[in-house]
Each structure stands twice: as structure tokens, then as C-alpha cells.
Amino acid sequence: MAVEFLAKQALPFRGHRDHNADFSNEDINRGNFVAILQLMAKGNSVLQKHLSCAKRNATYTSTWDWDKDTLAKAQGMMAALTTFHNIAVFIITKNTLDIVQVLSVKLQKRDQDVLEAYAIVDEVMKTLESTRKTIDTGFAAWYDEIVKLANEVGATESVPRKTTLQRNRSNTPSSSPMEHYKRTVAIPFLDYLCGQMEEQFKADETNHTHCLFNLVPSILVATPMYPDNILDDLLKWAIDLPFPKSLPSELRRWEGLWRAKMLLNKDKEQTIPNNLVQALSACDIDSFPNVHRLLLIGAHCQSLVLKLNAPSA
């Protein structure tokens, strides 16, 4: 209960020196955790007896007892984590994944608009590609960050030793440590991430759904007349349409309807539909059977696309 209370209130658990906490002495402030236990013990005789008689490791106020084996493992792990190589890999990975962080956060929201999601995906992929193209000049800032952190933990700037015989990988030629980590870590990782993004969000697989957003009135009136490639993409859903051959003329009528409404409502606060669900509600199935079916498909695909492409936490 004490732990739950402190966590919900975002309060610190420990005092300055609470490992010698005397629960019988309320005059000394031993921190929030001990104070709450003292307060709870006043109305709970079992807890009061436990705090006064139990071993300190059973009251969560004892010092951490490190045995030799655990201490040796901890020191070994600390030494490994603070090598210059691991610091370089950590900073490069962090700076690269910072680019896709917004995508990971946005695509896991249930109320995410799929049109906005497509825009975020395109923006992230362009940023990754730009970072890869400018890595020769941009890596210097990353390397300065690596050296700064290495100096703070006492790591010496270095590269892994080169051997005459390499069975698993070749020795990468480099003139400096910065050049080495750029060629062996930054470039391969960026290439891999760009490839995975292209595989996850294939243009051929997303165009069929993406083209349905051109039927949304707010997007429709902001663009010129439907180009042939958009009509071709919409006709890929022909098997699901009630009257696919009348789709071209129906699109012209749908466009004319909303351009006329935009002119009539130009000086009014009334807005036209700006997403698939609103457009579907405003579409008369008798007048626009094909458009209605396409909007219905788009509305159903909206949540499905996000679920399939959402990265795991």
C-alpha cells in the first residue's frame, strides 16, 4: 500500500539514510516510505510487531548485500557498457531510432487518423533517407556526442583491434575512429532501417487504400480534376463495386457536388467532410453507389491498416 501510494503520487521512496531506520523513533525523518510505514503501524499491531522484530531485509530498509560473485558480474557488466565501442553503438542507435520514435508512438493510438498516419510514415521515411544521404557530413555531430559521453565515463577513444584472419567479417578500412564507426555501425544500421521501413510500408500495398482518401470532400475540392492514375487505382476495387463502368461519370458528379457546396458555404461556418467516416455519412447510396462502396471499404480499412503496420512496443 505504501509503495502504491508513493508511486501514484510520484514521490521519492527513500530518505537520505533510511537503511538504519528506527521505526520506534518518530522524531527523526527517515523519508516518505518509512514515515508511511510508521503511520500504518499505529493502527496495525501485526505490522508494528513486524517492523520492530523482523530482519531489516524484510522491511525493505536494509543495505544491499553484494556477494563476491554478484559484485564481480556487476563490475564486469559496467566495464563492458563503458567501453568506447559500446558507447558509440549506443549513441548511433539512439540518434537513428529517434527519427522513427514519432511513428512508434502515433501508430499505436487507437484514434489515429489513417491519413495522418500515412503522412507521418512518408515524413519519417524521407527523414531516414535524407539522414543516410548526408551521413558523411552529419556524422560528425553524432561523433562529438559519443566522445563527450566517453569522456564523462572515462572511456578512451579507440577502435576494435584488427586481425590478419577474419572469419565472420572483414576489416573495414578507415583512417580514423570516427570514420570506422561511421562505416561499420551508422551506415549499415541506417541502410537496414530504411530497407525494413520500405518492406513494412510497401507502396504497392498502400496505394490501393491511399487512393480512397481522394474521395474525401475536403481533399477532393483542394485538388484538380481526378488524374488518370487515381482513377486507375480506384478501379482496382472494381470487383467490389456495384457498377464499375459508371465510376468515371460518378466521380465527376461527386466532385461537382462538393465543389458547388464549397462555393455556397464559402462565407458560412459550415464545413465539408474531412475524413472517410464523415464522407460516408454524407454520401447518398442511391445517387453514388460506387463512391459509397469505396468510402465504406476505406472506413473499414482505416483501422486495419494501422493495426497491421503498428510497430510493437
PDB file of C-alpha atoms in Angstrom:
ATOM      1  CA  MET A   1       0.000   0.000   0.000  1.00  0.00           C
ATOM      2  CA  ALA A   2       2.841   2.382   0.870  1.00  0.00           C
ATOM      3  CA  VAL A   3       4.603   1.597  -2.417  1.00  0.00           C
ATOM      4  CA  GLU A   4       1.400   2.053  -4.416  1.00  0.00           C
ATOM      5  CA  PHE A   5       0.665   5.390  -2.741  1.00  0.00           C
ATOM      6  CA  LEU A   6       4.150   6.785  -3.383  1.00  0.00           C
ATOM      7  CA  ALA A   7       4.103   5.605  -6.995  1.00  0.00           C
ATOM      8  CA  LYS A   8       0.736   7.233  -7.723  1.00  0.00           C
ATOM      9  CA  GLN A   9       1.847  10.489  -6.126  1.00  0.00           C
ATOM     10  CA  ALA A  10       5.246  10.380  -7.889  1.00  0.00           C
ATOM     11  CA  LEU A  11       7.033  10.783  -4.545  1.00  0.00           C
ATOM     12  CA  PRO A  12      10.534   9.532  -3.721  1.00  0.00           C
ATOM     13  CA  PHE A  13      10.612   6.278  -1.755  1.00  0.00           C
ATOM     14  CA  ARG A  14      13.776   6.602   0.260  1.00  0.00           C
ATOM     15  CA  GLY A  15      15.257   9.111   2.635  1.00  0.00           C
ATOM     16  CA  HIS A  16      18.899  10.163   2.810  1.00  0.00           C
ATOM     17  CA  ARG A  17      19.950   7.275   5.078  1.00  0.00           C
ATOM     18  CA  ASP A  18      16.984   5.015   5.666  1.00  0.00           C
ATOM     19  CA  HIS A  19      18.994   1.778   5.919  1.00  0.00           C
ATOM     20  CA  ASN A  20      19.328   2.431   9.672  1.00  0.00           C
ATOM     21  CA  ALA A  21      15.662   3.318  10.099  1.00  0.00           C
ATOM     22  CA  ASP A  22      14.393   3.150  13.674  1.00  0.00           C
ATOM     23  CA  PHE A  23      10.647   2.624  13.426  1.00  0.00           C
ATOM     24  CA  SER A  24      10.161   3.308  17.110  1.00  0.00           C
ATOM     25  CA  ASN A  25      11.615   6.806  16.865  1.00  0.00           C
ATOM     26  CA  GLU A  26       9.197   9.186  15.104  1.00  0.00           C
ATOM     27  CA  ASP A  27      11.268  12.307  15.819  1.00  0.00           C
ATOM     28  CA  ILE A  28      13.716  11.538  13.004  1.00  0.00           C
ATOM     29  CA  ASN A  29      12.622  11.993   9.385  1.00  0.00           C
ATOM     30  CA  ARG A  30      13.694   8.901   7.509  1.00  0.00           C
ATOM     31  CA  GLY A  31      11.838   9.675   4.274  1.00  0.00           C
ATOM     32  CA  ASN A  32       8.383   9.089   2.836  1.00  0.00           C
ATOM     33  CA  PHE A  33       8.460   5.294   2.767  1.00  0.00           C
ATOM     34  CA  VAL A  34       9.456   4.836   6.412  1.00  0.00           C
ATOM     35  CA  ALA A  35       7.089   7.607   7.549  1.00  0.00           C
ATOM     36  CA  ILE A  36       4.118   5.933   5.830  1.00  0.00           C
ATOM     37  CA  LEU A  37       5.026   2.570   7.386  1.00  0.00           C
ATOM     38  CA  GLN A  38       5.187   4.216  10.816  1.00  0.00           C
ATOM     39  CA  LEU A  39       1.761   5.777  10.254  1.00  0.00           C
ATOM     40  CA  MET A  40       0.246   2.485   9.073  1.00  0.00           C
ATOM     41  CA  ALA A  41       1.755   0.627  12.045  1.00  0.00           C
ATOM     42  CA  LYS A  42      -0.116   2.823  14.540  1.00  0.00           C
ATOM     43  CA  GLY A  43      -3.384   1.117  13.635  1.00  0.00           C
ATOM     44  CA  ASN A  44      -1.977  -2.288  12.786  1.00  0.00           C
ATOM     45  CA  SER A  45      -0.412  -4.311  15.597  1.00  0.00           C
ATOM     46  CA  VAL A  46       0.798  -7.039  13.222  1.00  0.00           C
ATOM     47  CA  LEU A  47       2.687  -4.548  11.095  1.00  0.00           C
ATOM     48  CA  GLN A  48       4.051  -2.808  14.191  1.00  0.00           C
ATOM     49  CA  LYS A  49       5.428  -6.094  15.526  1.00  0.00           C
ATOM     50  CA  HIS A  50       6.855  -6.971  12.114  1.00  0.00           C
ATOM     51  CA  LEU A  51       8.698  -3.651  11.791  1.00  0.00           C
ATOM     52  CA  SER A  52      10.154  -3.903  15.267  1.00  0.00           C
ATOM     53  CA  CYS A  53      11.157  -7.590  15.193  1.00  0.00           C
ATOM     54  CA  ALA A  54      11.742  -8.580  11.577  1.00  0.00           C
ATOM     55  CA  LYS A  55      15.115  -8.558   9.885  1.00  0.00           C
ATOM     56  CA  ARG A  56      15.947  -5.366   8.050  1.00  0.00           C
ATOM     57  CA  ASN A  57      15.845  -7.065   4.647  1.00  0.00           C
ATOM     58  CA  ALA A  58      12.193  -7.929   5.379  1.00  0.00           C
ATOM     59  CA  THR A  59      11.355  -4.254   5.973  1.00  0.00           C
ATOM     60  CA  TYR A  60      12.926  -3.051   2.687  1.00  0.00           C
ATOM     61  CA  THR A  61      15.235  -0.678   4.555  1.00  0.00           C
ATOM     62  CA  SER A  62      18.446  -2.729   4.664  1.00  0.00           C
ATOM     63  CA  THR A  63      21.565  -2.037   2.648  1.00  0.00           C
ATOM     64  CA  TRP A  64      22.122  -4.147  -0.469  1.00  0.00           C
ATOM     65  CA  ASP A  65      24.308  -7.115   0.403  1.00  0.00           C
ATOM     66  CA  TRP A  66      26.571  -7.852  -2.579  1.00  0.00           C
ATOM     67  CA  ASP A  67      28.314 -11.206  -2.565  1.00  0.00           C
ATOM     68  CA  LYS A  68      31.648 -11.540  -4.352  1.00  0.00           C
ATOM     69  CA  ASP A  69      30.225 -13.312  -7.398  1.00  0.00           C
ATOM     70  CA  THR A  70      27.441 -10.740  -7.917  1.00  0.00           C
ATOM     71  CA  LEU A  71      29.870  -7.875  -7.380  1.00  0.00           C
ATOM     72  CA  ALA A  72      32.298  -9.320  -9.944  1.00  0.00           C
ATOM     73  CA  LYS A  73      29.496  -9.732 -12.523  1.00  0.00           C
ATOM     74  CA  ALA A  74      28.260  -6.190 -11.916  1.00  0.00           C
ATOM     75  CA  GLN A  75      31.740  -4.742 -12.298  1.00  0.00           C
ATOM     76  CA  GLY A  76      32.264  -6.756 -15.479  1.00  0.00           C
ATOM     77  CA  MET A  77      28.993  -5.521 -16.944  1.00  0.00           C
ATOM     78  CA  MET A  78      29.831  -1.945 -16.031  1.00  0.00           C
ATOM     79  CA  ALA A  79      33.234  -2.270 -17.693  1.00  0.00           C
ATOM     80  CA  ALA A  80      31.630  -3.672 -20.855  1.00  0.00           C
ATOM     81  CA  LEU A  81      28.981  -0.962 -21.024  1.00  0.00           C
ATOM     82  CA  THR A  82      31.524   1.835 -20.665  1.00  0.00           C
ATOM     83  CA  THR A  83      33.826   0.768 -23.489  1.00  0.00           C
ATOM     84  CA  PHE A  84      34.166   3.276 -26.297  1.00  0.00           C
ATOM     85  CA  HIS A  85      32.775   0.788 -28.823  1.00  0.00           C
ATOM     86  CA  ASN A  86      29.566   0.192 -26.873  1.00  0.00           C
ATOM     87  CA  ILE A  87      29.117   3.898 -26.236  1.00  0.00           C
ATOM     88  CA  ALA A  88      29.444   4.573 -29.973  1.00  0.00           C
ATOM     89  CA  VAL A  89      26.888   1.875 -30.820  1.00  0.00           C
ATOM     90  CA  PHE A  90      24.506   3.197 -28.173  1.00  0.00           C
ATOM     91  CA  ILE A  91      24.627   6.828 -29.376  1.00  0.00           C
ATOM     92  CA  ILE A  92      24.291   5.862 -33.052  1.00  0.00           C
ATOM     93  CA  THR A  93      21.334   3.589 -32.305  1.00  0.00           C
ATOM     94  CA  LYS A  94      19.666   6.236 -30.140  1.00  0.00           C
ATOM     95  CA  ASN A  95      20.023   9.002 -32.721  1.00  0.00           C
ATOM     96  CA  THR A  96      18.755   6.763 -35.522  1.00  0.00           C
ATOM     97  CA  LEU A  97      15.753   5.436 -33.604  1.00  0.00           C
ATOM     98  CA  ASP A  98      14.856   8.977 -32.521  1.00  0.00           C
ATOM     99  CA  ILE A  99      13.787   9.516 -36.134  1.00  0.00           C
ATOM    100  CA  VAL A 100      11.185   6.721 -36.016  1.00  0.00           C
ATOM    101  CA  GLN A 101      10.055   7.341 -32.440  1.00  0.00           C
ATOM    102  CA  VAL A 102       7.147   9.537 -33.523  1.00  0.00           C
ATOM    103  CA  LEU A 103       5.951   6.739 -35.800  1.00  0.00           C
ATOM    104  CA  SER A 104       6.050   4.199 -32.998  1.00  0.00           C
ATOM    105  CA  VAL A 105       4.051   6.483 -30.696  1.00  0.00           C
ATOM    106  CA  LYS A 106       1.493   7.700 -33.235  1.00  0.00           C
ATOM    107  CA  LEU A 107       0.628   4.379 -34.868  1.00  0.00           C
ATOM    108  CA  GLN A 108      -0.182   2.734 -31.538  1.00  0.00           C
ATOM    109  CA  LYS A 109      -3.014   5.166 -30.795  1.00  0.00           C
ATOM    110  CA  ARG A 110      -6.477   3.751 -31.386  1.00  0.00           C
ATOM    111  CA  ASP A 111      -7.971   7.046 -32.559  1.00  0.00           C
ATOM    112  CA  GLN A 112      -5.175   7.771 -35.037  1.00  0.00           C
ATOM    113  CA  ASP A 113      -6.463   9.086 -38.368  1.00  0.00           C
ATOM    114  CA  VAL A 114      -5.036   6.847 -41.087  1.00  0.00           C
ATOM    115  CA  LEU A 115      -4.492   9.771 -43.476  1.00  0.00           C
ATOM    116  CA  GLU A 116      -2.326  11.479 -40.887  1.00  0.00           C
ATOM    117  CA  ALA A 117      -0.578   8.154 -40.291  1.00  0.00           C
ATOM    118  CA  TYR A 118       0.336   7.872 -43.987  1.00  0.00           C
ATOM    119  CA  ALA A 119       1.742  11.404 -43.860  1.00  0.00           C
ATOM    120  CA  ILE A 120       3.837  10.532 -40.790  1.00  0.00           C
ATOM    121  CA  VAL A 121       5.151   7.383 -42.462  1.00  0.00           C
ATOM    122  CA  ASP A 122       6.169   9.348 -45.565  1.00  0.00           C
ATOM    123  CA  GLU A 123       7.836  12.029 -43.444  1.00  0.00           C
ATOM    124  CA  VAL A 124       9.797   9.508 -41.373  1.00  0.00           C
ATOM    125  CA  MET A 125      10.960   7.588 -44.448  1.00  0.00           C
ATOM    126  CA  LYS A 126      12.099  10.818 -46.142  1.00  0.00           C
ATOM    127  CA  THR A 127      13.981  11.834 -42.982  1.00  0.00           C
ATOM    128  CA  LEU A 128      15.711   8.449 -42.817  1.00  0.00           C
ATOM    129  CA  GLU A 129      16.701   8.658 -46.466  1.00  0.00           C
ATOM    130  CA  SER A 130      17.959  12.219 -46.012  1.00  0.00           C
ATOM    131  CA  THR A 131      19.981  11.197 -42.951  1.00  0.00           C
ATOM    132  CA  ARG A 132      21.533   8.338 -44.915  1.00  0.00           C
ATOM    133  CA  LYS A 133      22.454  10.599 -47.845  1.00  0.00           C
ATOM    134  CA  THR A 134      24.061  13.221 -45.591  1.00  0.00           C
ATOM    135  CA  ILE A 135      25.730  10.804 -43.163  1.00  0.00           C
ATOM    136  CA  ASP A 136      29.201  11.753 -44.404  1.00  0.00           C
ATOM    137  CA  THR A 137      28.744  15.307 -43.140  1.00  0.00           C
ATOM    138  CA  GLY A 138      26.168  14.751 -40.403  1.00  0.00           C
ATOM    139  CA  PHE A 139      28.009  12.005 -38.540  1.00  0.00           C
ATOM    140  CA  ALA A 140      30.468  14.498 -37.071  1.00  0.00           C
ATOM    141  CA  ALA A 141      27.789  15.809 -34.677  1.00  0.00           C
ATOM    142  CA  TRP A 142      26.953  12.258 -33.609  1.00  0.00           C
ATOM    143  CA  TYR A 143      30.607  11.507 -33.013  1.00  0.00           C
ATOM    144  CA  ASP A 144      31.029  14.605 -30.847  1.00  0.00           C
ATOM    145  CA  GLU A 145      28.199  13.254 -28.694  1.00  0.00           C
ATOM    146  CA  ILE A 146      29.960   9.887 -28.500  1.00  0.00           C
ATOM    147  CA  VAL A 147      33.264  11.443 -27.408  1.00  0.00           C
ATOM    148  CA  LYS A 148      31.530  13.646 -24.823  1.00  0.00           C
ATOM    149  CA  LEU A 149      29.810  10.677 -23.161  1.00  0.00           C
ATOM    150  CA  ALA A 150      33.007   8.623 -23.330  1.00  0.00           C
ATOM    151  CA  ASN A 151      34.929  11.371 -21.534  1.00  0.00           C
ATOM    152  CA  GLU A 152      32.274  11.500 -18.815  1.00  0.00           C
ATOM    153  CA  VAL A 153      32.662   7.782 -18.029  1.00  0.00           C
ATOM    154  CA  GLY A 154      36.419   7.710 -18.552  1.00  0.00           C
ATOM    155  CA  ALA A 155      36.450   5.694 -21.789  1.00  0.00           C
ATOM    156  CA  THR A 156      39.343   6.134 -24.209  1.00  0.00           C
ATOM    157  CA  GLU A 157      38.688   6.797 -27.893  1.00  0.00           C
ATOM    158  CA  SER A 158      39.566   3.611 -29.749  1.00  0.00           C
ATOM    159  CA  VAL A 159      38.516   1.097 -32.393  1.00  0.00           C
ATOM    160  CA  PRO A 160      38.366  -2.711 -32.132  1.00  0.00           C
ATOM    161  CA  ARG A 161      41.675  -4.313 -32.960  1.00  0.00           C
ATOM    162  CA  LYS A 162      42.206  -5.614 -36.466  1.00  0.00           C
ATOM    163  CA  THR A 163      43.338  -9.168 -37.061  1.00  0.00           C
ATOM    164  CA  THR A 164      45.006 -10.809 -40.005  1.00  0.00           C
ATOM    165  CA  LEU A 165      42.366 -13.521 -40.362  1.00  0.00           C
ATOM    166  CA  GLN A 166      38.672 -12.609 -40.066  1.00  0.00           C
ATOM    167  CA  ARG A 167      36.191 -15.459 -40.402  1.00  0.00           C
ATOM    168  CA  ASN A 168      32.911 -13.642 -39.647  1.00  0.00           C
ATOM    169  CA  ARG A 169      33.507 -10.160 -41.065  1.00  0.00           C
ATOM    170  CA  SER A 170      36.142  -8.246 -42.967  1.00  0.00           C
ATOM    171  CA  ASN A 171      38.332  -5.493 -41.564  1.00  0.00           C
ATOM    172  CA  THR A 172      36.730  -2.227 -42.615  1.00  0.00           C
ATOM    173  CA  PRO A 173      39.309   0.259 -43.935  1.00  0.00           C
ATOM    174  CA  SER A 174      39.206   3.559 -42.059  1.00  0.00           C
ATOM    175  CA  SER A 175      41.541   6.479 -41.456  1.00  0.00           C
ATOM    176  CA  SER A 176      40.187   7.448 -38.003  1.00  0.00           C
ATOM    177  CA  PRO A 177      37.904   6.175 -35.229  1.00  0.00           C
ATOM    178  CA  MET A 178      35.119   8.453 -36.480  1.00  0.00           C
ATOM    179  CA  GLU A 179      35.424   7.025 -39.972  1.00  0.00           C
ATOM    180  CA  HIS A 180      35.455   3.498 -38.551  1.00  0.00           C
ATOM    181  CA  TYR A 181      32.183   3.831 -36.605  1.00  0.00           C
ATOM    182  CA  LYS A 182      30.515   5.662 -39.456  1.00  0.00           C
ATOM    183  CA  ARG A 183      31.293   2.831 -41.877  1.00  0.00           C
ATOM    184  CA  THR A 184      30.802  -0.143 -39.556  1.00  0.00           C
ATOM    185  CA  VAL A 185      27.811   0.993 -37.450  1.00  0.00           C
ATOM    186  CA  ALA A 186      25.983   4.102 -38.680  1.00  0.00           C
ATOM    187  CA  ILE A 187      25.758   3.357 -42.419  1.00  0.00           C
ATOM    188  CA  PRO A 188      24.823  -0.353 -42.107  1.00  0.00           C
ATOM    189  CA  PHE A 189      22.195   0.408 -39.451  1.00  0.00           C
ATOM    190  CA  LEU A 190      20.624   3.205 -41.497  1.00  0.00           C
ATOM    191  CA  ASP A 191      20.589   1.015 -44.610  1.00  0.00           C
ATOM    192  CA  TYR A 192      18.933  -1.797 -42.671  1.00  0.00           C
ATOM    193  CA  LEU A 193      16.312   0.504 -41.127  1.00  0.00           C
ATOM    194  CA  CYS A 194      15.470   2.115 -44.485  1.00  0.00           C
ATOM    195  CA  GLY A 195      15.067  -1.330 -46.034  1.00  0.00           C
ATOM    196  CA  GLN A 196      12.804  -2.523 -43.235  1.00  0.00           C
ATOM    197  CA  MET A 197      10.639   0.602 -43.482  1.00  0.00           C
ATOM    198  CA  GLU A 198      10.236   0.110 -47.220  1.00  0.00           C
ATOM    199  CA  GLU A 199       9.338  -3.540 -46.647  1.00  0.00           C
ATOM    200  CA  GLN A 200       6.828  -2.723 -43.894  1.00  0.00           C
ATOM    201  CA  PHE A 201       5.133   0.093 -45.789  1.00  0.00           C
ATOM    202  CA  LYS A 202       5.264  -1.095 -49.392  1.00  0.00           C
ATOM    203  CA  ALA A 203       3.966   1.494 -51.844  1.00  0.00           C
ATOM    204  CA  ASP A 204       2.123  -1.110 -53.922  1.00  0.00           C
ATOM    205  CA  GLU A 205       0.240  -2.383 -50.883  1.00  0.00           C
ATOM    206  CA  THR A 206      -0.707   1.039 -49.535  1.00  0.00           C
ATOM    207  CA  ASN A 207      -1.661   2.798 -52.790  1.00  0.00           C
ATOM    208  CA  HIS A 208      -4.908   0.836 -53.120  1.00  0.00           C
ATOM    209  CA  THR A 209      -6.071   2.146 -49.754  1.00  0.00           C
ATOM    210  CA  HIS A 210      -4.406   5.542 -50.004  1.00  0.00           C
ATOM    211  CA  CYS A 211      -6.266   6.393 -53.207  1.00  0.00           C
ATOM    212  CA  LEU A 212      -9.597   6.114 -51.362  1.00  0.00           C
ATOM    213  CA  PHE A 213      -8.789   9.313 -49.466  1.00  0.00           C
ATOM    214  CA  ASN A 214      -9.154  11.240 -52.714  1.00  0.00           C
ATOM    215  CA  LEU A 215     -12.909  10.695 -52.280  1.00  0.00           C
ATOM    216  CA  VAL A 216     -12.973  12.713 -49.047  1.00  0.00           C
ATOM    217  CA  PRO A 217     -14.626  16.059 -49.978  1.00  0.00           C
ATOM    218  CA  SER A 218     -12.104  18.279 -48.164  1.00  0.00           C
ATOM    219  CA  ILE A 219      -9.270  16.623 -50.122  1.00  0.00           C
ATOM    220  CA  LEU A 220     -11.275  16.433 -53.317  1.00  0.00           C
ATOM    221  CA  VAL A 221     -12.016  20.163 -53.569  1.00  0.00           C
ATOM    222  CA  ALA A 222      -8.409  21.056 -52.769  1.00  0.00           C
ATOM    223  CA  THR A 223      -7.060  19.158 -55.799  1.00  0.00           C
ATOM    224  CA  PRO A 224      -7.625  19.436 -59.567  1.00  0.00           C
ATOM    225  CA  MET A 225      -9.797  17.051 -61.537  1.00  0.00           C
ATOM    226  CA  TYR A 226      -9.027  13.368 -60.971  1.00  0.00           C
ATOM    227  CA  PRO A 227      -5.907  12.388 -62.930  1.00  0.00           C
ATOM    228  CA  ASP A 228      -5.954   9.072 -64.788  1.00  0.00           C
ATOM    229  CA  ASN A 229      -3.668   7.327 -62.297  1.00  0.00           C
ATOM    230  CA  ILE A 230      -6.104   7.961 -59.400  1.00  0.00           C
ATOM    231  CA  LEU A 231      -8.991   6.607 -61.447  1.00  0.00           C
ATOM    232  CA  ASP A 232      -6.883   3.569 -62.324  1.00  0.00           C
ATOM    233  CA  ASP A 233      -6.122   2.971 -58.625  1.00  0.00           C
ATOM    234  CA  LEU A 234      -9.813   3.243 -57.724  1.00  0.00           C
ATOM    235  CA  LEU A 235     -10.728   0.792 -60.485  1.00  0.00           C
ATOM    236  CA  LYS A 236      -8.550  -1.813 -58.793  1.00  0.00           C
ATOM    237  CA  TRP A 237     -11.520  -2.171 -56.452  1.00  0.00           C
ATOM    238  CA  ALA A 238     -13.792  -2.829 -59.451  1.00  0.00           C
ATOM    239  CA  ILE A 239     -14.670  -6.351 -58.324  1.00  0.00           C
ATOM    240  CA  ASP A 240     -16.231  -4.870 -55.168  1.00  0.00           C
ATOM    241  CA  LEU A 241     -18.188  -2.115 -56.957  1.00  0.00           C
ATOM    242  CA  PRO A 242     -21.856  -2.499 -57.936  1.00  0.00           C
ATOM    243  CA  PHE A 243     -21.458  -0.599 -61.249  1.00  0.00           C
ATOM    244  CA  PRO A 244     -17.733  -0.250 -62.003  1.00  0.00           C
ATOM    245  CA  LYS A 245     -18.208   1.005 -65.582  1.00  0.00           C
ATOM    246  CA  SER A 246     -20.097   4.070 -64.346  1.00  0.00           C
ATOM    247  CA  LEU A 247     -17.376   5.018 -61.857  1.00  0.00           C
ATOM    248  CA  PRO A 248     -15.748   7.751 -64.054  1.00  0.00           C
ATOM    249  CA  SER A 249     -19.007   9.673 -64.542  1.00  0.00           C
ATOM    250  CA  GLU A 250     -19.978   9.131 -60.917  1.00  0.00           C
ATOM    251  CA  LEU A 251     -16.688  10.622 -59.773  1.00  0.00           C
ATOM    252  CA  ARG A 252     -17.303  13.722 -61.875  1.00  0.00           C
ATOM    253  CA  ARG A 253     -20.756  14.144 -60.294  1.00  0.00           C
ATOM    254  CA  TRP A 254     -19.330  13.578 -56.792  1.00  0.00           C
ATOM    255  CA  GLU A 255     -16.652  16.181 -57.407  1.00  0.00           C
ATOM    256  CA  GLY A 256     -19.123  18.685 -58.868  1.00  0.00           C
ATOM    257  CA  LEU A 257     -21.443  18.232 -55.879  1.00  0.00           C
ATOM    258  CA  TRP A 258     -18.824  19.205 -53.316  1.00  0.00           C
ATOM    259  CA  ARG A 259     -17.269  21.994 -55.349  1.00  0.00           C
ATOM    260  CA  ALA A 260     -20.730  23.544 -55.625  1.00  0.00           C
ATOM    261  CA  LYS A 261     -21.332  23.111 -51.878  1.00  0.00           C
ATOM    262  CA  MET A 262     -17.968  24.680 -51.126  1.00  0.00           C
ATOM    263  CA  LEU A 263     -18.925  27.785 -53.115  1.00  0.00           C
ATOM    264  CA  LEU A 264     -22.311  28.016 -51.396  1.00  0.00           C
ATOM    265  CA  ASN A 265     -20.806  27.637 -47.920  1.00  0.00           C
ATOM    266  CA  LYS A 266     -17.772  29.822 -48.582  1.00  0.00           C
ATOM    267  CA  ASP A 267     -18.957  32.575 -46.238  1.00  0.00           C
ATOM    268  CA  LYS A 268     -20.530  30.224 -43.698  1.00  0.00           C
ATOM    269  CA  GLU A 269     -19.034  28.312 -40.790  1.00  0.00           C
ATOM    270  CA  GLN A 270     -20.359  25.007 -42.102  1.00  0.00           C
ATOM    271  CA  THR A 271     -17.524  22.664 -43.077  1.00  0.00           C
ATOM    272  CA  ILE A 272     -17.466  19.801 -45.544  1.00  0.00           C
ATOM    273  CA  PRO A 273     -16.488  16.227 -44.536  1.00  0.00           C
ATOM    274  CA  ASN A 274     -12.791  15.847 -43.901  1.00  0.00           C
ATOM    275  CA  ASN A 275     -12.440  12.113 -43.201  1.00  0.00           C
ATOM    276  CA  LEU A 276     -13.753   8.809 -44.536  1.00  0.00           C
ATOM    277  CA  VAL A 277     -16.405   8.324 -41.872  1.00  0.00           C
ATOM    278  CA  GLN A 278     -17.906  11.797 -42.356  1.00  0.00           C
ATOM    279  CA  ALA A 279     -17.805  11.386 -46.135  1.00  0.00           C
ATOM    280  CA  LEU A 280     -19.570   8.026 -45.869  1.00  0.00           C
ATOM    281  CA  SER A 281     -22.341   9.589 -43.766  1.00  0.00           C
ATOM    282  CA  ALA A 282     -22.797  12.367 -46.320  1.00  0.00           C
ATOM    283  CA  CYS A 283     -22.851  10.048 -49.354  1.00  0.00           C
ATOM    284  CA  ASP A 284     -26.251   9.065 -50.801  1.00  0.00           C
ATOM    285  CA  ILE A 285     -26.026   5.388 -51.698  1.00  0.00           C
ATOM    286  CA  ASP A 286     -28.723   5.719 -54.379  1.00  0.00           C
ATOM    287  CA  SER A 287     -27.032   8.643 -56.174  1.00  0.00           C
ATOM    288  CA  PHE A 288     -23.436   7.471 -55.689  1.00  0.00           C
ATOM    289  CA  PRO A 289     -23.434   3.661 -55.244  1.00  0.00           C
ATOM    290  CA  ASN A 290     -19.821   3.182 -56.325  1.00  0.00           C
ATOM    291  CA  VAL A 291     -18.485   6.085 -54.257  1.00  0.00           C
ATOM    292  CA  HIS A 292     -20.469   4.857 -51.257  1.00  0.00           C
ATOM    293  CA  ARG A 293     -18.949   1.381 -51.588  1.00  0.00           C
ATOM    294  CA  LEU A 294     -15.417   2.796 -51.901  1.00  0.00           C
ATOM    295  CA  LEU A 295     -15.882   5.012 -48.850  1.00  0.00           C
ATOM    296  CA  LEU A 296     -17.215   2.023 -46.928  1.00  0.00           C
ATOM    297  CA  ILE A 297     -14.152  -0.015 -47.868  1.00  0.00           C
ATOM    298  CA  GLY A 298     -11.886   2.857 -46.865  1.00  0.00           C
ATOM    299  CA  ALA A 299     -13.571   3.279 -43.481  1.00  0.00           C
ATOM    300  CA  HIS A 300     -13.143  -0.431 -42.727  1.00  0.00           C
ATOM    301  CA  CYS A 301      -9.537  -0.443 -43.952  1.00  0.00           C
ATOM    302  CA  GLN A 302      -8.612   2.553 -41.794  1.00  0.00           C
ATOM    303  CA  SER A 303      -8.264   0.653 -38.514  1.00  0.00           C
ATOM    304  CA  LEU A 304      -6.972  -2.488 -40.232  1.00  0.00           C
ATOM    305  CA  VAL A 305      -4.023  -0.733 -41.891  1.00  0.00           C
ATOM    306  CA  LEU A 306      -2.982   0.819 -38.594  1.00  0.00           C
ATOM    307  CA  LYS A 307      -3.142  -2.498 -36.747  1.00  0.00           C
ATOM    308  CA  LEU A 308      -1.084  -4.307 -39.387  1.00  0.00           C
ATOM    309  CA  ASN A 309       1.590  -1.617 -39.587  1.00  0.00           C
ATOM    310  CA  ALA A 310       1.718  -0.594 -35.935  1.00  0.00           C
ATOM    311  CA  PRO A 311       5.210  -1.311 -34.548  1.00  0.00           C
ATOM    312  CA  SER A 312       5.414  -3.384 -31.390  1.00  0.00           C
ATOM    313  CA  ALA A 313       6.201  -1.597 -28.176  1.00  0.00           C
TER     314      ALA A 313
END
